[in-house]
Coordinates of C-alpha atoms in Angstrom, one line a residue:
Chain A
X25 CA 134.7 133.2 65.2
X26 CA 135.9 130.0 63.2
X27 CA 137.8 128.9 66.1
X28 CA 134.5 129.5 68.2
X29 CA 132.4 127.3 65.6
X30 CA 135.1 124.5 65.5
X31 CA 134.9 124.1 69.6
X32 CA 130.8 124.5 69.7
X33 CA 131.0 121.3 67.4
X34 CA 134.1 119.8 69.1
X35 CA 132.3 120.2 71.9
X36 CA 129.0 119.2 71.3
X37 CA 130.9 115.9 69.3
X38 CA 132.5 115.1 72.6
X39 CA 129.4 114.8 74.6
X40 CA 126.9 113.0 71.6
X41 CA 124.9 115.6 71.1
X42 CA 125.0 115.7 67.2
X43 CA 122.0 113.0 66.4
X44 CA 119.9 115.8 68.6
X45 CA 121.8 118.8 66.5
X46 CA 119.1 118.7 63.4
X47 CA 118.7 122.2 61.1
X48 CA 115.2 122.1 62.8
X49 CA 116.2 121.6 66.5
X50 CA 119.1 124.2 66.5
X51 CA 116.9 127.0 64.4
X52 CA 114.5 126.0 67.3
X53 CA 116.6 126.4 69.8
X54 CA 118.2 129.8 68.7
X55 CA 114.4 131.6 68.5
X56 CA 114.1 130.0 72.3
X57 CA 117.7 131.8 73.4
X58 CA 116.4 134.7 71.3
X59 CA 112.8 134.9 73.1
X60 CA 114.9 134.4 76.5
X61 CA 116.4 138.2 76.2
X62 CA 113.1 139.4 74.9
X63 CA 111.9 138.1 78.5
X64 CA 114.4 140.6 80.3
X65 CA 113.4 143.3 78.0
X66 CA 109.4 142.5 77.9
X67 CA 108.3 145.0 81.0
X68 CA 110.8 147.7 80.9
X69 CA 110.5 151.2 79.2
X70 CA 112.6 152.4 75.7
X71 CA 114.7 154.6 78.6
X72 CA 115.2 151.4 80.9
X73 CA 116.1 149.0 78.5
X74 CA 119.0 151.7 77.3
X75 CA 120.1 151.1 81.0
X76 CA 120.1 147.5 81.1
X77 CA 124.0 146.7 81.7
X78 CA 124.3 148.9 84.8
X79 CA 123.2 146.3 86.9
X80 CA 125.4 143.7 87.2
X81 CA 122.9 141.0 87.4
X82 CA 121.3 142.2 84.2
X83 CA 124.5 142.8 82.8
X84 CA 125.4 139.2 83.2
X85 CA 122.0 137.8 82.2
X86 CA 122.0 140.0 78.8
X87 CA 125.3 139.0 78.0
X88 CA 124.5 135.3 78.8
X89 CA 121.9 134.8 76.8
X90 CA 123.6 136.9 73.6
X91 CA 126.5 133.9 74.2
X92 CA 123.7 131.6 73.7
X93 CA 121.9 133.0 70.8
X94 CA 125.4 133.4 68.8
X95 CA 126.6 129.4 69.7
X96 CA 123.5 128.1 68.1
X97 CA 123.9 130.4 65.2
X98 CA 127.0 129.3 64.8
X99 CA 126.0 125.6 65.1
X100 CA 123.1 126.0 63.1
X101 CA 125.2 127.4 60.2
X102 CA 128.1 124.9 61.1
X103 CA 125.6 122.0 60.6
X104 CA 124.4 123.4 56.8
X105 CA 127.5 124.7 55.7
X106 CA 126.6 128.1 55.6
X107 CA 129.3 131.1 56.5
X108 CA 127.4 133.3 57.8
X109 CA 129.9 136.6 58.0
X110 CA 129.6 135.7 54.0
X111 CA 125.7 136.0 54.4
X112 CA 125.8 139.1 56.5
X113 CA 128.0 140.8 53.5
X114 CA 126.0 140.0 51.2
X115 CA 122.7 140.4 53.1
X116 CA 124.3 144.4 53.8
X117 CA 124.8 144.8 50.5
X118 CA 121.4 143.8 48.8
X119 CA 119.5 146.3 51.9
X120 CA 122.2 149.3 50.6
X121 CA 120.4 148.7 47.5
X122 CA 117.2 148.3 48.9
X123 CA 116.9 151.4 51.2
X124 CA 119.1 154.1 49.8
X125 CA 120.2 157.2 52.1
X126 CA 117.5 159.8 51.9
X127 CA 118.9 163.0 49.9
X128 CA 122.0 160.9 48.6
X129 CA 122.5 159.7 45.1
X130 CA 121.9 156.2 45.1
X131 CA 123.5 153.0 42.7
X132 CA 119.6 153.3 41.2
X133 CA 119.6 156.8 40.8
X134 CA 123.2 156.9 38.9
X135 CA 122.2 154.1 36.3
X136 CA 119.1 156.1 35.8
X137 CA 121.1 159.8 35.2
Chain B
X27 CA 132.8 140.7 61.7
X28 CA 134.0 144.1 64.0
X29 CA 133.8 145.4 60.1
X30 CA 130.5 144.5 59.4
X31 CA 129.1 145.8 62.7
X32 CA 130.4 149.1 61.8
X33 CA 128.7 148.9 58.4
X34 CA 125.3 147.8 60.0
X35 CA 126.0 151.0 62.6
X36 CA 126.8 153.4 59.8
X37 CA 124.2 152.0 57.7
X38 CA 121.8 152.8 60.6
X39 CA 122.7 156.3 61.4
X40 CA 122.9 157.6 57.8
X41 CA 119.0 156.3 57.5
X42 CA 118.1 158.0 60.9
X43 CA 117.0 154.7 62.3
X44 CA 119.1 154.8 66.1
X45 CA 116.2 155.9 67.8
X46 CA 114.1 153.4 66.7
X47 CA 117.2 150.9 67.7
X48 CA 116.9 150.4 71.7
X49 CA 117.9 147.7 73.1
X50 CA 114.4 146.2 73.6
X51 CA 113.2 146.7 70.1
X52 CA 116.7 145.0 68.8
X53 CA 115.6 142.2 71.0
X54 CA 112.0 141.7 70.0
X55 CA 113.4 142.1 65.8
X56 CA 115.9 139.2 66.5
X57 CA 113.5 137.2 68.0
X58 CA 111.2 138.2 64.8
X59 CA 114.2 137.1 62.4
X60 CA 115.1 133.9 65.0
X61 CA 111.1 132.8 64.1
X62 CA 111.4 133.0 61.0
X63 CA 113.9 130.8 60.3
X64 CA 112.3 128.2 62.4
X65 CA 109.3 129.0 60.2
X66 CA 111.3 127.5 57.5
X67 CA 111.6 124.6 59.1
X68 CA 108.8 124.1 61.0
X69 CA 106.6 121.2 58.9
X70 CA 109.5 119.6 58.4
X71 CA 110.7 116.1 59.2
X72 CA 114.1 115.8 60.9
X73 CA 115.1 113.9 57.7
X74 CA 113.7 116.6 55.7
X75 CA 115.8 119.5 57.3
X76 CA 119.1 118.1 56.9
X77 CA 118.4 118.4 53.2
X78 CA 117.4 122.4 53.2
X79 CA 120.4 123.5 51.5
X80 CA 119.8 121.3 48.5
X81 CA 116.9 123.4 46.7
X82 CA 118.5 126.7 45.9
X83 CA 115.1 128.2 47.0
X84 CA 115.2 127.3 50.6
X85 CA 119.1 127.2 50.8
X86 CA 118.7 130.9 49.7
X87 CA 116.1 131.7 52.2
X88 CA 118.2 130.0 54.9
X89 CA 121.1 131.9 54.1
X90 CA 119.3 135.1 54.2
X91 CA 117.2 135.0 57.5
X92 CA 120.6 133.5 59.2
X93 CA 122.4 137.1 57.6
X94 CA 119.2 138.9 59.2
X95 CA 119.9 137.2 63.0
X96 CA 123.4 138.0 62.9
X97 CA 122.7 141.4 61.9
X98 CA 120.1 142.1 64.9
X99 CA 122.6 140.5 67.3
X100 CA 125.6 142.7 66.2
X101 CA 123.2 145.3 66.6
X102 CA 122.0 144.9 69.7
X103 CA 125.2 143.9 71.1
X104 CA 126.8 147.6 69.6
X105 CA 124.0 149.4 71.4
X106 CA 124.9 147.7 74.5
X107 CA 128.6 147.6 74.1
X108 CA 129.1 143.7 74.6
X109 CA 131.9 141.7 72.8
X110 CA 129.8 138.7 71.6
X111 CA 133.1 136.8 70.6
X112 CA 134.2 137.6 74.6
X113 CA 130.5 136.7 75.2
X114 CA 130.4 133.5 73.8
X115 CA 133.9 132.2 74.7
X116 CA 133.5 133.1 78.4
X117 CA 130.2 130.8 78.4
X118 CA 131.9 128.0 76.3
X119 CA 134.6 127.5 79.4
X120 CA 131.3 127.5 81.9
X121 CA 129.6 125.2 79.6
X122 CA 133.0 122.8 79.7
X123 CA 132.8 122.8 83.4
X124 CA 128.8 122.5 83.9
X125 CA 128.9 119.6 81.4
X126 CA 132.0 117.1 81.3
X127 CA 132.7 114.9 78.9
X128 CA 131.1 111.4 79.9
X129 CA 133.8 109.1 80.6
X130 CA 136.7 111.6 81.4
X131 CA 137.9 112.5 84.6
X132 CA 136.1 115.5 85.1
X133 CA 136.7 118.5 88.2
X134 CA 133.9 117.2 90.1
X135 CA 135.4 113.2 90.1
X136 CA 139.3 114.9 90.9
X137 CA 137.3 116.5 94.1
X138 CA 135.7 113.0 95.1
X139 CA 138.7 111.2 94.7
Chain C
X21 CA 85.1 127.6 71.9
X22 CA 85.1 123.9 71.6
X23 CA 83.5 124.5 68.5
X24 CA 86.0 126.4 67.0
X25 CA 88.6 123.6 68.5
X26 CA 85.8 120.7 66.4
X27 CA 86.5 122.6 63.7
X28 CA 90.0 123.2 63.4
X29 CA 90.5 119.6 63.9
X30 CA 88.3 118.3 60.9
X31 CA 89.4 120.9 58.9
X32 CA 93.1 119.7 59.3
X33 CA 91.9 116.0 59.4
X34 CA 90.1 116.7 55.7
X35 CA 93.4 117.9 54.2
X36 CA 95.3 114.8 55.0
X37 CA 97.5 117.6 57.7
X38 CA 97.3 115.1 61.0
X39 CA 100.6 113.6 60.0
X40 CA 102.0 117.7 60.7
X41 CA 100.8 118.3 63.5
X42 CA 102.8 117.2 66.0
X43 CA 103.1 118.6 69.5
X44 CA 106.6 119.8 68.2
X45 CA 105.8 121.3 65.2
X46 CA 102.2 122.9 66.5
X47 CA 104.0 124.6 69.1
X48 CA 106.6 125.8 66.7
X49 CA 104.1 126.8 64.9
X50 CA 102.2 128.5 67.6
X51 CA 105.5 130.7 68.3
X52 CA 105.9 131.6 64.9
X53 CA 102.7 133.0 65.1
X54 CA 103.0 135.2 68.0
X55 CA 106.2 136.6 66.4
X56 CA 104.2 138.0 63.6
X57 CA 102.5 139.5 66.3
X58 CA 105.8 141.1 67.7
X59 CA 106.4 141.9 64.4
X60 CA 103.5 144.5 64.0
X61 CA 104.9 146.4 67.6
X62 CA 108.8 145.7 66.9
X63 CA 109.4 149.4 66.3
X64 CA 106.6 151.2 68.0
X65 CA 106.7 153.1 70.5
X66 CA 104.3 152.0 74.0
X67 CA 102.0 155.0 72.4
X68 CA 101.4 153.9 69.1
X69 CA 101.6 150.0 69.9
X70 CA 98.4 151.4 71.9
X71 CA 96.3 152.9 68.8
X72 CA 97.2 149.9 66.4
X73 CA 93.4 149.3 65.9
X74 CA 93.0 152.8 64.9
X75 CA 94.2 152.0 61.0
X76 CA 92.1 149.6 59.4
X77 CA 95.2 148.1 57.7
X78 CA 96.8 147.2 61.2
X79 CA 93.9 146.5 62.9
X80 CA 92.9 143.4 60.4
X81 CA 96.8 142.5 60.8
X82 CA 96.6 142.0 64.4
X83 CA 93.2 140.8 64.2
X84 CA 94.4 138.1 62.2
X85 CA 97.6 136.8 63.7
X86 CA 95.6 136.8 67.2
X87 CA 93.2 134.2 65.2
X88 CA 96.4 132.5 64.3
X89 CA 97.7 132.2 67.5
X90 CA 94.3 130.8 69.2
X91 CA 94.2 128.1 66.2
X92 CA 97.4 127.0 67.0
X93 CA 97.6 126.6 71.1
X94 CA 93.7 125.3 70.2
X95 CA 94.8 122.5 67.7
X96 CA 97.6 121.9 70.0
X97 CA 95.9 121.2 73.2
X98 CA 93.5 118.8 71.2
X99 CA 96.6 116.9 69.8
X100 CA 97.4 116.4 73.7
X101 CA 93.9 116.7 75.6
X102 CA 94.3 120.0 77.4
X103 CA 91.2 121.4 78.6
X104 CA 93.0 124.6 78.0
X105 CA 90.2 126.4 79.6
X106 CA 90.8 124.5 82.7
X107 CA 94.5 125.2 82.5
X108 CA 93.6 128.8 82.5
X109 CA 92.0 128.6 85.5
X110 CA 94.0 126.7 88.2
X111 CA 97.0 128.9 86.8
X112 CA 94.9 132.3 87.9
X113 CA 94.3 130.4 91.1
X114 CA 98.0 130.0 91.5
X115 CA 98.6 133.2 90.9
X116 CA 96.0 134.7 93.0
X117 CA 97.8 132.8 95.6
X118 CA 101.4 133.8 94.5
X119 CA 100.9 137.5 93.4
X120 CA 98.6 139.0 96.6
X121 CA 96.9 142.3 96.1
X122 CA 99.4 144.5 98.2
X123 CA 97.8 146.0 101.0
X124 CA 95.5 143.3 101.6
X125 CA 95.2 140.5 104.2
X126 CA 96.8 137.3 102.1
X127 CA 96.7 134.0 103.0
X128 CA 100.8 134.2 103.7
X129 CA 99.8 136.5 105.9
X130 CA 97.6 134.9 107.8
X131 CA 99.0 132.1 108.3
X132 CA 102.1 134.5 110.0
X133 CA 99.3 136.3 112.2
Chain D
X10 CA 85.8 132.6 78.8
X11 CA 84.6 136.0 79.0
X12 CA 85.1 135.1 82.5
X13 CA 88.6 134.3 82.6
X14 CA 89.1 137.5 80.6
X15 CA 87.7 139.5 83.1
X16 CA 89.1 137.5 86.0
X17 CA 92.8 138.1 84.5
X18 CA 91.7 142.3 83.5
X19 CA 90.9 142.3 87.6
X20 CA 94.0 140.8 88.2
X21 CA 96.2 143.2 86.3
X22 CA 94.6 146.4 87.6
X23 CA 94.6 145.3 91.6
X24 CA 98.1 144.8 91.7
X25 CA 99.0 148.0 89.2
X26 CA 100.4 146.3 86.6
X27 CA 98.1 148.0 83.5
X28 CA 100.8 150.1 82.7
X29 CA 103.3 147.7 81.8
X30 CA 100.3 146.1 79.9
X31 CA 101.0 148.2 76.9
X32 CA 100.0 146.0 73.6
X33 CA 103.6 145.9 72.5
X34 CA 104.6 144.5 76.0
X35 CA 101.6 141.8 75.9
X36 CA 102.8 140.4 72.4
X37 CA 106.8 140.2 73.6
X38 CA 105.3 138.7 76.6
X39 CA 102.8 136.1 74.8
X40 CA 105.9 135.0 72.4
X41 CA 108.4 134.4 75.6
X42 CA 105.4 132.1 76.3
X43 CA 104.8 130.4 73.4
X44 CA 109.1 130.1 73.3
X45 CA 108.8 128.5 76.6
X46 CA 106.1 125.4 75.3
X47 CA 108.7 125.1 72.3
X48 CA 111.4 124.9 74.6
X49 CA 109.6 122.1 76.5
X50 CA 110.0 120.2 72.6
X51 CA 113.2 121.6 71.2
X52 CA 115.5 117.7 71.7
X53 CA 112.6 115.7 71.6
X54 CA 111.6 113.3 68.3
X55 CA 108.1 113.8 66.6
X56 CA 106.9 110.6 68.0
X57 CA 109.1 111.8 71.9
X58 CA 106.6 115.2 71.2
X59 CA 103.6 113.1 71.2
X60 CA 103.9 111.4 74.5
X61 CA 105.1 114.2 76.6
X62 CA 101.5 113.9 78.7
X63 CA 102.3 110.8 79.6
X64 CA 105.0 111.7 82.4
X65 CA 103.6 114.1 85.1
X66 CA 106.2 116.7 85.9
X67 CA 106.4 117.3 81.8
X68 CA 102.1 117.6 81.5
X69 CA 102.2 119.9 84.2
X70 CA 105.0 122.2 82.5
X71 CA 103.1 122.2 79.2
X72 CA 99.7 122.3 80.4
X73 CA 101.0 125.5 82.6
X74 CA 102.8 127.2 79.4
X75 CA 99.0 126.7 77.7
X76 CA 98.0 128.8 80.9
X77 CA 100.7 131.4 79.9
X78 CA 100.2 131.3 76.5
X79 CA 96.1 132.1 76.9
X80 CA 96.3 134.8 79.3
X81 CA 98.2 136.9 77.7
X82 CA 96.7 136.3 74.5
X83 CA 93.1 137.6 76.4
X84 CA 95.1 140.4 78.0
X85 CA 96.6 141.4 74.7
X86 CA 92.6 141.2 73.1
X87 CA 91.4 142.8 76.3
X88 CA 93.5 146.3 76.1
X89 CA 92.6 146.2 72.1
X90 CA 89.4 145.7 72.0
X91 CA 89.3 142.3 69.9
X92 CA 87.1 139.7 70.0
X93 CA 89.0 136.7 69.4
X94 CA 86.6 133.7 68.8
X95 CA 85.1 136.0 66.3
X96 CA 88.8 136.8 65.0
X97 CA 89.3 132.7 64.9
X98 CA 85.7 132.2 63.3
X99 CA 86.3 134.4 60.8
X100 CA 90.2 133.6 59.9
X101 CA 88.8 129.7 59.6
X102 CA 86.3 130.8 57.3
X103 CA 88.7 132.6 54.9
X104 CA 91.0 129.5 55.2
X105 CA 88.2 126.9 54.0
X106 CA 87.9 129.5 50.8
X107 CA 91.6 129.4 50.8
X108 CA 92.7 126.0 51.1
X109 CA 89.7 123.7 49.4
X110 CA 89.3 120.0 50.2
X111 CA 91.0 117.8 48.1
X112 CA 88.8 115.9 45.6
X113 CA 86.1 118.3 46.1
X114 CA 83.9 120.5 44.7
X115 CA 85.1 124.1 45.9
X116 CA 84.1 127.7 45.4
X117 CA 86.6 128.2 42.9
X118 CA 85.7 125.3 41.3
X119 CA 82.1 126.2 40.8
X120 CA 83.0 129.4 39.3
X121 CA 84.8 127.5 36.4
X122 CA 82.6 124.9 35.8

């Protein structure tokens, strides 16, 4: 995935697209990408979206549009300095806290035992 | 990041959420998560968004919705079955053909040569 | 409804907000707003998205982020002078036009007959 | 705009579509909308934003993703049963208690003095 970041910025670098690359534009563009497969998904039923990659064609456009919604992620963070598997750990980690396993013992229910 | 797609799985399942998790809800919560981060942003100057990461405030609220978009988009891509790193490479080499470089000798100039 | 629109407008003219309200950012923030809206339905099923205004709780929750959403597109289109009203209508006109009721003569046709 | 309202319910049920207009479905699809205008902004500077009327092929596209945007807002209060100028007076109301004038005298003011 690093070497995916480094040649979204090489790339977008190469062809002078930084000065357009703001926090604001790229957080912009990622909820447009992210609204573009909520478009293929907007009319179908629970039991039809399940079945979306049988189709080539939507196969192609889902996958298309995920590819988009990860590059400006990954540019997004690359622009802020964020690592965002690092934020996903520890994002993981505060929700195991926050919603413990029905029936389990739980971190909160130890310290309190 | 395969790691912390099986954590978001398993942290799924043991909380009996997968049938809540269709493809089409997936969708619509990372578009939820992708808004919010633009919320962030979204009164801000250009000027003002390259500096987000400087008040631990919004640098941590950043950092957290960016965790929460990566964690839809592993999700919905597990549901699925895609290979977003596959994903995103394959539509970096399209995106290097549909947009040369300006300047460089590009597949479309060798043709017309 | 332009009275509403009057009133949006001085309100966000009396707190010194005009500088904020770009095109940009009043769209942004127009889409913001609608993904609250998402948010409400995000895991419902098609059944209980339909009785949302059943609960009192919900029903104020949706009754308010639809208000959001009107304030928005309506301070936008005075920002830009859109009769938005008018752009309603020619775009049902369009429609009319490029949807026809199946079964009926259309003017495609017609102009085929 | 009642009219509209009803024009676009008419609409829906000649060709069938009521249906797919579940509540859930209407809010995806007002959000792809509303994604669609920001996508119109998403490279452009604030002061780029303010003149997009000014060329015609880019006031059509925004003053036809106001259409979008509108109609599926009244289809979405339609199916639910919400009046949405009243939703818009009322929310406008709660905000002029909420955020007070600047330099003025205001509710909260009065109770303290």
């Amino acid at each position: 995935m690093a070497l995916l970041q480094r040649r979204l910025a090489d790339f977008a670098a190469a062809r002078g697209w930084e000065p357009y690359h703001t926090p604001k534009n790229l957080a912009a563009a990622l909820s447009v990408e992210a609204s573009e497969l909520v478009e293929i998904f907007q009319w179908l039923t629970p039991e039809q979206s399940a079945r979306v990659m049988e189709a080539p064609e939507s196969a192609h456009r889902v996958t298309d549009e995920v590819a988009d919604v990860l590059a400006y992620l990954l540019q997004f963070c690359e622009v802020l300095g964020i690592d965002v598997l690092d934020a996903l750990a520890a994002k993981i980690e505060r929700n195991e806290l926050r919603f413990p396993v029905p029936g389990t013992s739980t971190p909160n229910r130890h310290s309190s035992e």
